[in-house]
Coordinates of C-alpha atoms and ligand atoms in Angstrom, one line a residue:
X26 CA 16.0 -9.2 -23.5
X27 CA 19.9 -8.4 -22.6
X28 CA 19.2 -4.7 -21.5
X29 CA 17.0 -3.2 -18.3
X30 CA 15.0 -0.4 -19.8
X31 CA 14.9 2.2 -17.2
X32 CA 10.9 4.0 -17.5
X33 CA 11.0 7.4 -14.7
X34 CA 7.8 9.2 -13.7
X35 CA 7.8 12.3 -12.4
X36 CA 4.6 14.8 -11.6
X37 CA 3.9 18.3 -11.8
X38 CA 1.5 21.4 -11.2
X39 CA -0.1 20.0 -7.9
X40 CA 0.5 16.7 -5.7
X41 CA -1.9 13.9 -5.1
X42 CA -2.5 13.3 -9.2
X43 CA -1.9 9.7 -9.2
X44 CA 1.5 9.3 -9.9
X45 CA 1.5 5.7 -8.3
X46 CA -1.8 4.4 -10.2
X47 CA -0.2 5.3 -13.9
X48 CA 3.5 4.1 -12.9
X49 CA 1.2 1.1 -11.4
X50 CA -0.8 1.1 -14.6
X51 CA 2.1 1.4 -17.3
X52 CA 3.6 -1.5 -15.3
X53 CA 0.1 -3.7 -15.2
X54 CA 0.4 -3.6 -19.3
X55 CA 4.4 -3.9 -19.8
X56 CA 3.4 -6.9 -17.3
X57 CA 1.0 -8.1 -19.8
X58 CA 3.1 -8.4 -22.7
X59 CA 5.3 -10.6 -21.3
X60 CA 8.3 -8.3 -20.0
X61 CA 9.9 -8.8 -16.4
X62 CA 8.5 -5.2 -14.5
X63 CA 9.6 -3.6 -11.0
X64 CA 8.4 -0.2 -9.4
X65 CA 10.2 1.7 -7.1
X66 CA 9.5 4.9 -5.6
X67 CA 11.8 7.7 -4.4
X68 CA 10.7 9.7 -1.4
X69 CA 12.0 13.3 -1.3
X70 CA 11.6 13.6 3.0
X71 CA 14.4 13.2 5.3
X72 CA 12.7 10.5 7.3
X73 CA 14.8 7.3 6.6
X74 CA 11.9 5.7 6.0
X75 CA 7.8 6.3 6.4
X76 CA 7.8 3.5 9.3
X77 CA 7.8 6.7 11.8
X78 CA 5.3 9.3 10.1
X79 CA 1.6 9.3 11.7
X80 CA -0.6 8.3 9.2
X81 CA -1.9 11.5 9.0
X82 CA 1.3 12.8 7.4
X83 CA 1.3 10.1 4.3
X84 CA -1.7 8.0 4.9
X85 CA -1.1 4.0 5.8
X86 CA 2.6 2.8 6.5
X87 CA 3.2 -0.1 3.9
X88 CA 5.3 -3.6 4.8
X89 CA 6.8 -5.4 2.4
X90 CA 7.8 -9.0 2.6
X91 CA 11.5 -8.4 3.8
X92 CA 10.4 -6.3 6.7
X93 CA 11.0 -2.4 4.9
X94 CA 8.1 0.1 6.3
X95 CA 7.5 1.4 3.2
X96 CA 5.6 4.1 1.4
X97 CA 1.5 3.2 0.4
X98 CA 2.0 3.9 -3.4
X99 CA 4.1 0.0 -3.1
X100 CA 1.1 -1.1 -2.0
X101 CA -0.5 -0.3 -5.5
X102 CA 2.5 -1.5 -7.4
X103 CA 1.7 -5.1 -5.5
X104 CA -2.1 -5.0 -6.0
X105 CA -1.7 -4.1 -9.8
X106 CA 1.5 -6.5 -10.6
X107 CA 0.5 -8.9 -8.0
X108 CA 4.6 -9.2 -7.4
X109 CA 6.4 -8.9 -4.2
X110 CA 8.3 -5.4 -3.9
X111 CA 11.5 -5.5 -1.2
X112 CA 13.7 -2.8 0.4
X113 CA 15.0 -1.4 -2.3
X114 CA 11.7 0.1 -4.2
X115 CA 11.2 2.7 -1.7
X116 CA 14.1 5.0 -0.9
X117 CA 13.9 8.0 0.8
X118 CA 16.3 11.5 1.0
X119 CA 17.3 10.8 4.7
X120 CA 18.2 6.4 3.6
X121 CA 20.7 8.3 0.6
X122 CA 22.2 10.3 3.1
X123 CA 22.5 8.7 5.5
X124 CA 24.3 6.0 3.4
X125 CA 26.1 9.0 2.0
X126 CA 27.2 10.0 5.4
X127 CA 28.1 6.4 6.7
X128 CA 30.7 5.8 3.8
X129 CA 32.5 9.9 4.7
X130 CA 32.4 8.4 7.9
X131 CA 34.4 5.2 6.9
X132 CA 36.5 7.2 4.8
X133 CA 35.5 5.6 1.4
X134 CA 35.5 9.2 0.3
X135 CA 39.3 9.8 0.3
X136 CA 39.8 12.6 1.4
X137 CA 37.4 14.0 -1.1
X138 CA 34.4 16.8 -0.5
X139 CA 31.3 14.9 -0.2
X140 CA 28.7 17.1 -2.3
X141 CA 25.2 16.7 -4.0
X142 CA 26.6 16.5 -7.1
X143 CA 28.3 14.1 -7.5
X144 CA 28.4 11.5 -4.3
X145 CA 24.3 12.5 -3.2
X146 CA 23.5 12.2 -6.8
X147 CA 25.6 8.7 -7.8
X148 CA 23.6 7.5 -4.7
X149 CA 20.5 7.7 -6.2
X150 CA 21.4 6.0 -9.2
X151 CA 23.2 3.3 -7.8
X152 CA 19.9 2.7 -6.1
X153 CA 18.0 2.9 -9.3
X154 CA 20.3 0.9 -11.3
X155 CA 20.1 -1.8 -8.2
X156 CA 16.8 -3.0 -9.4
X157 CA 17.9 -3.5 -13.0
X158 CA 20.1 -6.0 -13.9
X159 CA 21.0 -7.5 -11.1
X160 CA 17.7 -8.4 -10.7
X161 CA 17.3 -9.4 -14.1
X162 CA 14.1 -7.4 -14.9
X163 CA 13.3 -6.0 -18.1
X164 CA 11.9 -2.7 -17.1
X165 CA 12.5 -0.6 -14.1
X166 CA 9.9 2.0 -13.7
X167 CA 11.0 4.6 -10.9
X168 CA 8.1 6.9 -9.3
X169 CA 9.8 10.5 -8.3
X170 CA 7.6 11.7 -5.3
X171 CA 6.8 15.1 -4.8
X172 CA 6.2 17.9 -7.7
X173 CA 9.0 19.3 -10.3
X174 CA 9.9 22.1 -9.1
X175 CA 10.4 21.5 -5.3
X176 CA 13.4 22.4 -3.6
X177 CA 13.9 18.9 -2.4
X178 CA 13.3 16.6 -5.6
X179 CA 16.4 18.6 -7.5
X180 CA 19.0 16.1 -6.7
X181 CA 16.6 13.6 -8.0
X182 CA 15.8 15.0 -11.5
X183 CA 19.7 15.4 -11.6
X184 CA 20.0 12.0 -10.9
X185 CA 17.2 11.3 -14.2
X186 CA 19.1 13.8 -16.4
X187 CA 23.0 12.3 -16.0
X188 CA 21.1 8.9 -16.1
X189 CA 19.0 10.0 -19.7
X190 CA 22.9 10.9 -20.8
X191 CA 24.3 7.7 -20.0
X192 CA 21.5 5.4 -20.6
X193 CA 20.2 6.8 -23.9
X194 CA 17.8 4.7 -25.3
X195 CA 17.3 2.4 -22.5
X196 CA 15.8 5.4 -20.7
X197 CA 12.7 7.2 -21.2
X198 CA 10.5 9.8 -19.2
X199 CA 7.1 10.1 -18.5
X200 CA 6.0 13.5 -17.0
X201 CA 2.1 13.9 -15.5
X202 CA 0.5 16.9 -15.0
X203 CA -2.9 18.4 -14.4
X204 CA -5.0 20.2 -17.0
X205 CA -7.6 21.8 -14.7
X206 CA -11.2 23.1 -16.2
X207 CA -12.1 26.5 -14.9
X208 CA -15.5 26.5 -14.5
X209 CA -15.8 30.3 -14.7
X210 CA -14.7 30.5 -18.2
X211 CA -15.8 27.0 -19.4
X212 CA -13.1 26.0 -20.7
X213 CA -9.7 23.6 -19.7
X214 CA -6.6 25.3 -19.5
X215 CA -2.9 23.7 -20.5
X216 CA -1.1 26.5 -19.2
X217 CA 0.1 24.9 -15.9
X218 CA 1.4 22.1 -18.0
X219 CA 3.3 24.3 -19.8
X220 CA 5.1 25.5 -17.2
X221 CA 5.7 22.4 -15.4
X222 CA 7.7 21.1 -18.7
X223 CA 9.4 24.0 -18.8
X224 CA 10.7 23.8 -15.5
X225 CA 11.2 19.6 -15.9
X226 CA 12.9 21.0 -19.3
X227 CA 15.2 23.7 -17.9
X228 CA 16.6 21.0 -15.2
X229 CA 18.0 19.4 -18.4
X230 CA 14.6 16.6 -18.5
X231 CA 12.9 16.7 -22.1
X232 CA 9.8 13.9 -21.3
X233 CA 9.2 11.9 -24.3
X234 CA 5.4 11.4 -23.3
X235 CA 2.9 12.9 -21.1
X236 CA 0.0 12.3 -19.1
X237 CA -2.7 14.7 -18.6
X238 CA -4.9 14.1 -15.8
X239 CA -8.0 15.6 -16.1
X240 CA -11.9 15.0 -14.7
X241 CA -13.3 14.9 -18.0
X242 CA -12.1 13.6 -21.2
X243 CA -10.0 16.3 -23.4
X244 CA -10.8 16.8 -27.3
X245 CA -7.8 15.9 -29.5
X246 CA -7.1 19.9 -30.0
X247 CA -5.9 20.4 -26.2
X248 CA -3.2 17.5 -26.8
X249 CA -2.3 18.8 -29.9
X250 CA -1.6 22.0 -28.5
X251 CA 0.1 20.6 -25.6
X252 CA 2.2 18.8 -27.8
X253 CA 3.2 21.6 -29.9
X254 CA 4.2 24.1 -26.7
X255 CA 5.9 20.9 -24.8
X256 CA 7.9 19.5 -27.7
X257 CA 6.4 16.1 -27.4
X258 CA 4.9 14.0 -30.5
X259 CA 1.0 14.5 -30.7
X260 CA 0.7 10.5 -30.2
X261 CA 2.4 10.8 -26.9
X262 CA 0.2 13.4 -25.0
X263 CA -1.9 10.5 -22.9
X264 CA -4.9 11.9 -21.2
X265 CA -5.7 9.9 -17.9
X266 CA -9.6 11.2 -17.5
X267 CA -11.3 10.7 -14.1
X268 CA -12.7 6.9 -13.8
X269 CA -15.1 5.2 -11.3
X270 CA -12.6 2.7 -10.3
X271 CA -8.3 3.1 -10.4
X272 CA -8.1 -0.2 -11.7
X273 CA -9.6 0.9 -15.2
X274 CA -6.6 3.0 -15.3
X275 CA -4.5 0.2 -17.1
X276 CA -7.2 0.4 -19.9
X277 CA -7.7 4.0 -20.4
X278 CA -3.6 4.3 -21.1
X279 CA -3.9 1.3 -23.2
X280 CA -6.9 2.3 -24.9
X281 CA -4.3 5.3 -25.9
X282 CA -1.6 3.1 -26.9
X283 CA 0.6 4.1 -24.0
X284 CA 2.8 1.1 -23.7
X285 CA 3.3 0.5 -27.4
X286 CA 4.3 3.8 -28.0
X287 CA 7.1 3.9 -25.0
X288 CA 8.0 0.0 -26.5
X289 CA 8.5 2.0 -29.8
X290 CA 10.6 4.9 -28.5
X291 CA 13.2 2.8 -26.8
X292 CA 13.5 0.5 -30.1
X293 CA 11.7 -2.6 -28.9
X294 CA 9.3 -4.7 -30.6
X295 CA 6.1 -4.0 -30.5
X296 CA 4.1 -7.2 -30.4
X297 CA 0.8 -8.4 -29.9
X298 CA -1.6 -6.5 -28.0
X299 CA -2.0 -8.6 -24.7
X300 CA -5.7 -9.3 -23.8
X301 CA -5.5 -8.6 -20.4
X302 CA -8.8 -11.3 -19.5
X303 CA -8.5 -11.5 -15.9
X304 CA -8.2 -7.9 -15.4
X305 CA -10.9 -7.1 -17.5
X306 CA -13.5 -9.6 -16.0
X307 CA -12.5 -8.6 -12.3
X308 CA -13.6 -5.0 -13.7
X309 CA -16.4 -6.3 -15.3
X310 CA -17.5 -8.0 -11.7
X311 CA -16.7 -4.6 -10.4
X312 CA -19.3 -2.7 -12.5
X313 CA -21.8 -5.2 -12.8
X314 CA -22.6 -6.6 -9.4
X315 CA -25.8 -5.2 -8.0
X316 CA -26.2 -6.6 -4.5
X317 CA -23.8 -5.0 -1.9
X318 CA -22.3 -6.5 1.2
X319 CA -21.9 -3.9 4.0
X320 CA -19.1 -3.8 6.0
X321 CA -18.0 -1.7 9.1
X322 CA -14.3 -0.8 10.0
X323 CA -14.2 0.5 13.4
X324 CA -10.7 2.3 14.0
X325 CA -10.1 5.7 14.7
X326 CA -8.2 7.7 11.7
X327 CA -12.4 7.2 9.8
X328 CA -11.7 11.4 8.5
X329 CA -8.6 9.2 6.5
X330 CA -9.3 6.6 4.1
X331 CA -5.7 6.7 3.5
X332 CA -4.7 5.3 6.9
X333 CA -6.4 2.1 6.1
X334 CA -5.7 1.6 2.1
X335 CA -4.9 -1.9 2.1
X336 CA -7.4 -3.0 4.1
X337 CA -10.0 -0.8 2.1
X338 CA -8.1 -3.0 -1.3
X339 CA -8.7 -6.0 0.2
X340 CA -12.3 -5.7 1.3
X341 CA -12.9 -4.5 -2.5
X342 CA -11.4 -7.4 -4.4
X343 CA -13.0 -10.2 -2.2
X344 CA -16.6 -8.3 -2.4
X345 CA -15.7 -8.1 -6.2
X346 CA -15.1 -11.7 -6.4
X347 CA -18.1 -12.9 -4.8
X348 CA -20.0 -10.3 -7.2
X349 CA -21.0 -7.6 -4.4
X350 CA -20.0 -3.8 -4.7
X351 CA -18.4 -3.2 -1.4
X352 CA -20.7 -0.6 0.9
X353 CA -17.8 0.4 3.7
X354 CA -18.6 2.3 6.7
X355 CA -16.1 3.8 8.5
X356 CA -17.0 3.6 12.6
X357 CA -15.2 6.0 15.0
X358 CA -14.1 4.0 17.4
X359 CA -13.9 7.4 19.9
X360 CA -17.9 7.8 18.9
X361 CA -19.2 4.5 19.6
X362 CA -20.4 3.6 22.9
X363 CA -22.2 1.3 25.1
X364 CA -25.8 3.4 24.2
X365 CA -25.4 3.8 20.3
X366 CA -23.4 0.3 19.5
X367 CA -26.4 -1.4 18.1
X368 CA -27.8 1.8 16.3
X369 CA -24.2 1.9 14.2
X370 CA -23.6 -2.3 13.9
X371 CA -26.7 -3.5 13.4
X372 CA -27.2 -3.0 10.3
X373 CA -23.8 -4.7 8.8
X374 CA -23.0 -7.4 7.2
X375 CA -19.5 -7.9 8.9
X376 CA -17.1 -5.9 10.9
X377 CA -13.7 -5.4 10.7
X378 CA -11.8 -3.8 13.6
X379 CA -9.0 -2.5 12.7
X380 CA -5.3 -2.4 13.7
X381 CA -3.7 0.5 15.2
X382 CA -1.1 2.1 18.0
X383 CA -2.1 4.1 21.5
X384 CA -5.1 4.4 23.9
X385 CA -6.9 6.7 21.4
X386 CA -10.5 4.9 20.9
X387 CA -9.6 1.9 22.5
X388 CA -11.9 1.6 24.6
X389 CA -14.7 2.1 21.1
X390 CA -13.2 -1.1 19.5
X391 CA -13.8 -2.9 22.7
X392 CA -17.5 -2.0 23.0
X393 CA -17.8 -2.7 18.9
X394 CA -15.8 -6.2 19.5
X395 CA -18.6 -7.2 22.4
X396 CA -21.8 -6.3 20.4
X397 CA -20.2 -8.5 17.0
X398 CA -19.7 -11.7 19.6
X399 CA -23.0 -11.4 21.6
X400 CA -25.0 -10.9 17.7
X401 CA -22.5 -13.3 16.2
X402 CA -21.7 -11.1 13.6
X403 CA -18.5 -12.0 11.1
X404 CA -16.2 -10.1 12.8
X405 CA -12.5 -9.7 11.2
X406 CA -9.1 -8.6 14.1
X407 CA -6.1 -7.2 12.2
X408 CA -3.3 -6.8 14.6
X409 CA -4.3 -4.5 17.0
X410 CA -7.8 -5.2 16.1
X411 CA -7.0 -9.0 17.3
X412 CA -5.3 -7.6 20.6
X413 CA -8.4 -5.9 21.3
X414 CA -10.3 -9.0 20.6
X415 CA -8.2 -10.1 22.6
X416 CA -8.4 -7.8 25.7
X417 CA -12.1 -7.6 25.2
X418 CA -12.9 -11.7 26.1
X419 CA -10.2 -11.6 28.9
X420 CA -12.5 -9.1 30.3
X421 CA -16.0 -9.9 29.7
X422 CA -15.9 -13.9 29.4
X423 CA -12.7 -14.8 31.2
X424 CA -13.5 -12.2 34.4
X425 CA -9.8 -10.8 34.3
X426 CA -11.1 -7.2 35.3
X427 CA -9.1 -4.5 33.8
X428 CA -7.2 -6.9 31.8
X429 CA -4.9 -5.0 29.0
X430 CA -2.2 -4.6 26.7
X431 CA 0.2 -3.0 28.2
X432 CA 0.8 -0.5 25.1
X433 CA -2.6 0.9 26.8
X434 CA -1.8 0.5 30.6
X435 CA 1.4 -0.9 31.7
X436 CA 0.6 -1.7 35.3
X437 CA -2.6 -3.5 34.3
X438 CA -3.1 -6.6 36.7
X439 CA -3.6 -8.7 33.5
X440 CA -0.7 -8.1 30.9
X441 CA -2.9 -10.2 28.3
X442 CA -1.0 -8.4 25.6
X443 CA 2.4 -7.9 26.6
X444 CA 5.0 -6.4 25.0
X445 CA 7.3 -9.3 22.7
X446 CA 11.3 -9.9 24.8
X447 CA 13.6 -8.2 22.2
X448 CA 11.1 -5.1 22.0
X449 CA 12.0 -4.4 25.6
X450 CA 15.7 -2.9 25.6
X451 CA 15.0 -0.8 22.2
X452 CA 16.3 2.5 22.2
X453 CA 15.5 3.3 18.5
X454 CA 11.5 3.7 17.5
X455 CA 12.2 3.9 13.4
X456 CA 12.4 0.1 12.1
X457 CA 12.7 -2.0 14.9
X458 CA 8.8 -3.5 15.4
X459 CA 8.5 -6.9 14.4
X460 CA 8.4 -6.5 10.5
X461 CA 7.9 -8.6 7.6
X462 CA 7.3 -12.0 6.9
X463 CA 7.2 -14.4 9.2
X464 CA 5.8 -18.2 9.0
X465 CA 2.7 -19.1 10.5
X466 CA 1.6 -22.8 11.7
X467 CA -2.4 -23.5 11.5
X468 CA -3.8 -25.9 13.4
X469 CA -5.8 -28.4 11.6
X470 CA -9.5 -28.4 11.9
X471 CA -9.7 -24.4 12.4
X472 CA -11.7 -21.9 10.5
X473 CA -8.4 -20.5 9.7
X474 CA -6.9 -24.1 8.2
X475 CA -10.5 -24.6 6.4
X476 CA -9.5 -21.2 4.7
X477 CA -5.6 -21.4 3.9
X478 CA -6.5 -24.9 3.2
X479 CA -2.5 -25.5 4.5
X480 CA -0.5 -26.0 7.2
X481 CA 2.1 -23.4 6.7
X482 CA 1.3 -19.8 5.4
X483 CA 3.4 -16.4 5.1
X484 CA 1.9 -13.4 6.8
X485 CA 3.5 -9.9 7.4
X486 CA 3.6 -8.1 10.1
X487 CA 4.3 -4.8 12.1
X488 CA 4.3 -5.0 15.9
X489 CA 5.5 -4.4 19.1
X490 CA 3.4 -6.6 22.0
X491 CA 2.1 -9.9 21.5
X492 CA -0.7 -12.5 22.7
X493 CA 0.8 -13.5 26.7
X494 CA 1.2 -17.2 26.5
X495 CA 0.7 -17.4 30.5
X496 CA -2.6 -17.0 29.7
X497 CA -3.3 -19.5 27.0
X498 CA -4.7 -22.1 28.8
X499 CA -6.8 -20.1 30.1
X500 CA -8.5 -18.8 26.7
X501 CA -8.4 -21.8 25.2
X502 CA -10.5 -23.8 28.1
X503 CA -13.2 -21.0 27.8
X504 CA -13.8 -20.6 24.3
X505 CA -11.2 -18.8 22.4
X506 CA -8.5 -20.6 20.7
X507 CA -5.2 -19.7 19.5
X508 CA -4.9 -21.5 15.9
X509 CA -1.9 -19.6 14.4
X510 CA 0.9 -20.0 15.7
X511 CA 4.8 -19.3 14.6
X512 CA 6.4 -22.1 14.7
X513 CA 10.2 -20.9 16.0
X514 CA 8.9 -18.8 18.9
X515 CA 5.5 -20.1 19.9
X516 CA 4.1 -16.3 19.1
X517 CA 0.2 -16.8 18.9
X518 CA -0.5 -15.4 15.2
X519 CA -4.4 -16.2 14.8
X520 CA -6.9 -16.4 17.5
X521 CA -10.9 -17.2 16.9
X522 CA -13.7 -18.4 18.6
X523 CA -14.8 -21.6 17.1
X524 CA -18.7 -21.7 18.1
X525 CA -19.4 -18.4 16.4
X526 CA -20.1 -18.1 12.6
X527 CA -16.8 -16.2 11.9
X528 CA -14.9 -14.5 14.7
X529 CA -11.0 -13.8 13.7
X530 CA -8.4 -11.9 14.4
X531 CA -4.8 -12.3 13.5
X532 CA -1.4 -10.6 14.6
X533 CA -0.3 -10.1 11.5
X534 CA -1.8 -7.8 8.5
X535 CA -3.1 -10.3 5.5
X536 CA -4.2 -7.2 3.6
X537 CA -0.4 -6.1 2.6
X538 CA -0.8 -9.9 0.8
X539 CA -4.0 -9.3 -1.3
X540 CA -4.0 -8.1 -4.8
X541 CA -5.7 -8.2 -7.6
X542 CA -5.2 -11.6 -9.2
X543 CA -4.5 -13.2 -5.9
X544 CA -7.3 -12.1 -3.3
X545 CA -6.0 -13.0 0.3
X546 CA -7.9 -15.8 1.3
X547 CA -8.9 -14.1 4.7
X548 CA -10.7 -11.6 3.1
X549 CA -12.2 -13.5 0.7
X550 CA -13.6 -15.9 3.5
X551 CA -14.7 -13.2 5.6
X552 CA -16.7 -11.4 2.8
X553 CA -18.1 -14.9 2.3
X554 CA -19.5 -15.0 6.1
X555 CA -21.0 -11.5 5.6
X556 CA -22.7 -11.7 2.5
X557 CA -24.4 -15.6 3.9
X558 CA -25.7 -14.3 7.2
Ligands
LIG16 N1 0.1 -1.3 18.7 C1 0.1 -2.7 18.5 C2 1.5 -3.3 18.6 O1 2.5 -2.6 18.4 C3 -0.6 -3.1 17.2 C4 0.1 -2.6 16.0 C5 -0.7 -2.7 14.7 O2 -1.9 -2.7 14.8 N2 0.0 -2.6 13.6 O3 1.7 -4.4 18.9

């Protein structure tokens, strides 16, 4: 295929509808006939990038493999494609201007007035068209955050109109909206979707299909109609119903013919209908298994399932593939205490402590991460989950009293965690952690070489302090060894303690690396442990 076909979503009526899981979705089938597929995501917020937001604001802070802090809707388009996304499929309002703003400040403007339209505007689609070509995919589906309508995602749908004009057929939108059912008067009503095409429509934006999302399935009349007010073809009004599980998403929209009729509209060939077997047997697990494995993350943001949506993903394809539904319990790590540890742990499988920033419900993790060595439970350390790990052995089996990171207390007596050497002069907070992918060394004859089953693996990661080397020795003579380790600065990646069943932690965060097709081997191992004890 010579040409990138250029695929936007945008959402209306009310936010959180899913825009990410059907752009995810529509890409999961183009993927599956064969075609080259990337997702990106425009942000309408001002923050150059989500690396800085509390996870309250948007949920969990994504990484990808080139270090961007990046939206959690990437996260999806890696779990559903199982492909790596980079910098340039999450861009935000405050990266275009301040890109904008650096070339008026280099004068690449000439002397020009630098306005929305044109120079905010050309931004944006010089970052859309980035993706395309260049990087030789087939289709480039962009995700428009935020709701039509919104005073801050204009210059965006300005951006999809001037681009529908140039690109003609190589472009195509898909709009989603909500049909809500009021209860009241029993019945479903299309009237908001009306008016969020006429407002997509009076920005210059006819889509050529749309998604309804709805609870319950809609009889053929309600798309009709919808297609007759909208000026849509009947064929192209795609419900997306309420399912058990988001990954049954790509089968609903297929089910509909979603991907052959957008192949149709932008004058490609249609093609076999791709069986999608993988997919469908890891849905099959999904719905089928009976026994459950139960597993407790102990962190503090438990009102949030947002803040920890990788992990969450993880933990669900590896208890899929060993046939389990996944029972999660979300610990407060502020509730639990010396007196009600047991009453909250006992019961579980495996426990996964979780990673996080600042003093709130440290101390919680610590008393969690004492009760899971002493019973020997699987327990699982994801960054600052393996700090605490960490912290907690220092102090209870090595007798460094008040030992610390020194994120927590920074006159501690024992800097076990310390912060890294080039973290120390930073000025600027946004992007400058330790991001991305970095390699990691395994020693042979660990639990963690036993499941890489390599010498070398690829981990990402998003950090500040470190494991303090001074006191290695020290560890290692009592117990707890360091078994990851990168190999250009001697960082200690992966810690465990070899005479218990399965106690890891490690610096980095493996669940930004598990999708779908490709379960992160950590995960999978650790589900393993919980299920056999
Ligand atoms: N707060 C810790 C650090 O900056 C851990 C970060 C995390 O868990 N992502 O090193």
């Amino acid at each position: 295929m010579s040409e990138t076909k250029y695929i936007f979503v945008t959402g209306g009526v009310v936010s959180s509808l899913g825009k990410g899981i059907v752009a995810a979705s529509l890409g999961k089938l183009l993927q599956a006939r064969g075609y080259k597929v990337t997702i990106q995501k425009f942000d309408p917020y001002i923050n150059v990038d989500p690396g800085t937001l509390n996870p309250y604001e948007h949920g969990e802070c994504y990484v990808t493999m080139d270090g961007h802090e990046a939206d959690l809707d990437l996260g999806h388009y890696e779990r559903f494609l199982n492909v790596p996304t980079t910098k340039a499929n999450n861009i935000t309002t405050g990266r275009i201007y301040q890109s904008v703003i650096n070339k008026e400040r280099r004068g690449d403007y000439l002397g020009k007035t630098v306005q929305v339209v044109p120079h905010i505007t050309d931004e944006i689609k010089r970052n859309i068209m980035l993706l395309g070509t260049k990087s030789n995919f087939d289709f480039v589906i962009t995700e428009i955050g935020g709701t039509v309508g919104d005073i801050e995602s204009l210059p965006y749908i300005e951006s999809v109109r001037q681009l529908r004009w140039e690109l003609g057929k190589n472009c195509l939108c898909v709009h989603l909206t909500y049909v809500p059912y009021v209860a009241a008067a029993k019945e479903v009503k299309t009237k908001p979707t009306q008016h969020s095409v006429k407002a997509l429509q009076e920005m210059g934006v006819q889509p050529e299909i749309l998604v309804l999302r709805t609870e319950r399935e809609l009889e053929k009349s309600i798309c009709k109609k919808v297609a007759l007010f909208c000026n849509v073809e009947e064929d192209a009004v795609i419900q997306s119903y309420d399912v058990k599980s988001i990954f049954e998403v790509p089968i609903v929209l297929a089910k509909q013919k979603m991907d052959e009729i957008i192949l149709r509209k932008m004058g490609m060939q249609v093609g076999k209908e791709p069986e999608m077997t993988d997919w469908k047997e890891f849905l099959n697990r999904m719905s089928t298994a009976e026994k459950s494995v139960k597993i407790a993350l102990v962190g503090k943001y438990v009102e949030l399932p947002d803040a920890y949506k990788s992990i969450n993903e993880s933990l669900l394809q590896a208890a899929t593939y060993h046939y389990r539904k996944l029972d999660l319990n979300f610990i407060h790590s502020e509730k639990i205490n010396d007196e009600n540890v047991a009453e909250q742990l006992s019961s579980m499988d495996g426990i996964v402590i979780a990673p996080g920033f600042g003093q709130r419900g440290i101390e919680g993790k610590f008393v969690a991460i004492k009760y899971a060595r002493e019973n020997n439970k699987p327990t699982f350390g994801i960054c600052l989950g393996m700090q605490c790990m960490v912290i907690e052995y220092a102090r209870n089996v090595l007798g460094l009293q008040d030992a610390n990171s020194t994120e927590m207390d920074s006159k501690t007596p024992h800097k076990v965690i310390d912060l890294m050497e080039e973290q120390k002069n930073l000025v600027n907070m946004g992007g400058s952690m330790r991001l991305g992918a970095y390699d990691c060394k395994i020693l042979k004859g660990s639990l963690a070489f036993k499941i890489y089953g390599k010498e070398l693996v690829q981990e990402r990661h998003r950090h500040r302090y470190e494991f303090n080397n001074e006191y290695k020795t020290q560890f290692e003579e009592n117990g707890m060894k360091c078994t990851g380790i990168n190999p250009e600065t001697g960082l200690v990646e992966v810690i465990e303690i070899p005479k218990l069943k399965w106690f890891l932690g490690v610096q980095f965060h493996p669940e930004y690396n598990s999708t779908v097709v490709n379960p992160n081997p950590l995960f999978m191992s650790f589900v393993e442990a919980a299920i056999n004890t």
